[in-house]
Coordinates of C-alpha atoms in Angstrom, one line a residue:
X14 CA -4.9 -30.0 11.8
X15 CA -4.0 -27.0 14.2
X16 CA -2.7 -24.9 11.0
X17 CA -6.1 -25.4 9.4
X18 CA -8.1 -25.1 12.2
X19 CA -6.1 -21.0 12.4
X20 CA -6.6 -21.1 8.9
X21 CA -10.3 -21.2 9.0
X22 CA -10.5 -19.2 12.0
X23 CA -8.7 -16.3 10.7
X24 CA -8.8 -16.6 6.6
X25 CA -7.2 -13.1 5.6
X26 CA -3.9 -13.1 7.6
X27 CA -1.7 -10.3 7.1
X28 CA 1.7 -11.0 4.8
X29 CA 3.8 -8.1 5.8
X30 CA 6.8 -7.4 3.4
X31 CA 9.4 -4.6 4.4
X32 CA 9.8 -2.0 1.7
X33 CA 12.8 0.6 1.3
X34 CA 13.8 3.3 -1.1
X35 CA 16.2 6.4 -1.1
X36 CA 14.1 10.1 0.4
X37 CA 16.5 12.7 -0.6
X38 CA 19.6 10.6 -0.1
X39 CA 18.6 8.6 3.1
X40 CA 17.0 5.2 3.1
X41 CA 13.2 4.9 4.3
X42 CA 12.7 1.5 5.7
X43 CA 8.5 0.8 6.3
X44 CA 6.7 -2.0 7.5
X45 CA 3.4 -2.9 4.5
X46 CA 1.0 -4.9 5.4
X47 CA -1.1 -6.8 3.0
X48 CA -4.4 -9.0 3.4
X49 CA -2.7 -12.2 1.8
X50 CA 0.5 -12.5 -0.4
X51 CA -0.5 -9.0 -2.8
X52 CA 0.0 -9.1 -6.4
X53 CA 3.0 -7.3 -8.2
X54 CA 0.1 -4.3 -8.9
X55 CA -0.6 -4.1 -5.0
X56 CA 2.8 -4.0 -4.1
X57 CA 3.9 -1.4 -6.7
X58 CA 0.8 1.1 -5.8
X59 CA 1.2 0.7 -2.3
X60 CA 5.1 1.1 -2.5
X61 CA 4.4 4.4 -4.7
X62 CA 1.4 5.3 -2.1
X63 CA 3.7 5.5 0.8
X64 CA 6.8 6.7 -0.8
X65 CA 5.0 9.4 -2.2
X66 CA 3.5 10.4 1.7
X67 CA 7.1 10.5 2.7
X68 CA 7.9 12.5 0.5
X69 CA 6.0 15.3 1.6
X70 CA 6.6 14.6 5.1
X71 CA 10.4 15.2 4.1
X72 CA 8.9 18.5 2.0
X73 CA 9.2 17.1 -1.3
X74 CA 6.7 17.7 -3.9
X75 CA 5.9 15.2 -6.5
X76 CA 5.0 11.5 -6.9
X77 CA 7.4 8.9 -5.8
X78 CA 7.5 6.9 -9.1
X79 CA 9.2 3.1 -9.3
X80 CA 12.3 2.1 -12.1
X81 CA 12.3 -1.1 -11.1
X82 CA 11.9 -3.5 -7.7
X83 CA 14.4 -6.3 -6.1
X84 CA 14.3 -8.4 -3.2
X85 CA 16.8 -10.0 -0.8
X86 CA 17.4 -13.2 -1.3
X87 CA 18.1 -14.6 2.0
X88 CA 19.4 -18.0 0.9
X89 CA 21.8 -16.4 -1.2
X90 CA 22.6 -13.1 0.8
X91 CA 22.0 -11.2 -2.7
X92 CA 19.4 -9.1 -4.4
X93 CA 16.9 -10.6 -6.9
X94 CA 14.6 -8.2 -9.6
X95 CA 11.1 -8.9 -8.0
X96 CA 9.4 -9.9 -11.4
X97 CA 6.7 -12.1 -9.9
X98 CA 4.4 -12.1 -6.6
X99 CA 4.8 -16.1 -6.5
X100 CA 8.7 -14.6 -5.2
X101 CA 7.4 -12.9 -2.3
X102 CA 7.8 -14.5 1.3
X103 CA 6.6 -13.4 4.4
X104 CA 8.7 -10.6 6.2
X105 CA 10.7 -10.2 2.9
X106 CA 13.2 -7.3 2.3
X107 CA 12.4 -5.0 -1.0
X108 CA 14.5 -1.8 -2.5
X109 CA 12.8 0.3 -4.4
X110 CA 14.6 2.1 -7.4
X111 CA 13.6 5.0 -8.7
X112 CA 13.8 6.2 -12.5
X113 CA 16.9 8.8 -12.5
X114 CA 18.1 8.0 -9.7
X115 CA 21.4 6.4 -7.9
X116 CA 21.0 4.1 -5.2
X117 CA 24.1 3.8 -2.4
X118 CA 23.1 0.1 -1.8
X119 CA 26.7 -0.6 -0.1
X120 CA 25.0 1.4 3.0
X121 CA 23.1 -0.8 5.8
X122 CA 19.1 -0.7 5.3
X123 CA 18.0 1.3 8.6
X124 CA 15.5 -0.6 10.7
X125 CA 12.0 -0.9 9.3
X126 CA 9.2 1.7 10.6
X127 CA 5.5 1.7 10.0
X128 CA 4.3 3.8 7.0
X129 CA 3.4 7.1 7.2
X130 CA -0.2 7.7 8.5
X131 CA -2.2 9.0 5.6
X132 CA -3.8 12.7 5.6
X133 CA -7.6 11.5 5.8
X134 CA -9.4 12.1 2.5
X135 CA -12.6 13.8 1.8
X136 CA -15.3 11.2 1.9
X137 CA -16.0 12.0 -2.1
X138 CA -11.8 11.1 -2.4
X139 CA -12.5 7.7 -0.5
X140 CA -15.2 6.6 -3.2
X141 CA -14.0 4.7 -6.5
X142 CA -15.0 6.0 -9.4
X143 CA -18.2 3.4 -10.0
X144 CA -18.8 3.6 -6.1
X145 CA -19.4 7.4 -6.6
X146 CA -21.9 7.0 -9.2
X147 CA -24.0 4.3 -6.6
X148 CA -23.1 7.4 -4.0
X149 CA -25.2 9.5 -5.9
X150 CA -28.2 7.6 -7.1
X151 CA -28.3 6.6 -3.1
X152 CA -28.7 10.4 -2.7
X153 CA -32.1 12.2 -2.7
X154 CA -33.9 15.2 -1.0
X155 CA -34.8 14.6 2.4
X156 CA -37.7 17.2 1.6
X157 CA -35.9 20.0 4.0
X158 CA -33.1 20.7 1.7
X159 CA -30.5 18.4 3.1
X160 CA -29.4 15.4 1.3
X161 CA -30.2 11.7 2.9
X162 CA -27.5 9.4 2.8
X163 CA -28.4 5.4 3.6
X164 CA -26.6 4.0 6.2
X165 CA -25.2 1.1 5.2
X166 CA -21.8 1.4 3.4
X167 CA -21.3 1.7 -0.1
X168 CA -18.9 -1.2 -1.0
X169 CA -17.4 -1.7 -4.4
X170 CA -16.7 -4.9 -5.0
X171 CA -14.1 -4.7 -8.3
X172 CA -12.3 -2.1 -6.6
X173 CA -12.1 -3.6 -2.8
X174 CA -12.9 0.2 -1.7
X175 CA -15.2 0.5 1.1
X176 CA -16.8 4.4 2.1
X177 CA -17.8 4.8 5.4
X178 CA -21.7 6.3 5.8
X179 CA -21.7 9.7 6.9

């Protein structure tokens, strides 16, 4: 009854997996939090998401793109291909390969680190695509030339994204 009773009181735990991949031949270790166990599409754009902010951080242009995903199997001390979320357990270890590329995996996975903070977007950048179209029927002459905003936030249901009001 205990376990249901935190259940209801806090109904979007986080499921954290650890994620690592090779940055210009050294291993990258982070920490990804998710609202819930994520789907395979959640974990691949928010593997590709970070990566890619590592990247630069290490000065590497481009956009980290994923070959394929496995994940330790601790039972067996062995890697698994990650083919479907139901395979995912809490605090799980993933290695991400990249297309083209060769993976050392004999070397030791370094200790996992949060992500990279992201570079704060533009506010028209933080809007989906359909939220941007509500944006700008929200939108309308204040009368002294400056645009009025409403203050609630403009929330997009399909896409999960939420803009903050100006």
């Amino acid at each position: 009854n205990s376990f249901c009773t935190l259940l209801a009181a806090h109904p979007t735990m986080v499921f954290t997996v650890y994620a690592c991949a090779d940055i210009d031949g050294e291993k990258a270790n982070f920490e990804l939090g998710f609202n819930g166990v994520p789907s395979m599409h959640d974990v691949h754009v928010r593997t590709v998401e970070v990566f890619t902010r590592a990247r630069r951080e290490a000065g590497i242009g481009g956009q980290f793109q994923v070959a394929a995903i496995v994940m330790h199997n601790r039972a067996t001390d062995s890697w698994e291909d990650l083919v479907a979320a139901g395979q995912l357990t809490a605090n799980c270890q993933l290695y991400i390969f990249q297309p083209n590329h060769t993976d050392d995996m004999s070397k030791p996975l370094p200790k996992p680190l949060l992500p990279p903070a992201a570079v704060a977007p533009s506010r028209e950048e933080t809007l989906s695509r359909s939220a941007r179209s509500t944006y700008s029927l929200l939108r309308s002459p204040s009368g002294n030339g400056e645009s009025r905003v409403l203050r609630d936030s403009v929330y997009d249901r399909s896409a999960g994204d939420v803009a903050a009001t100006p």
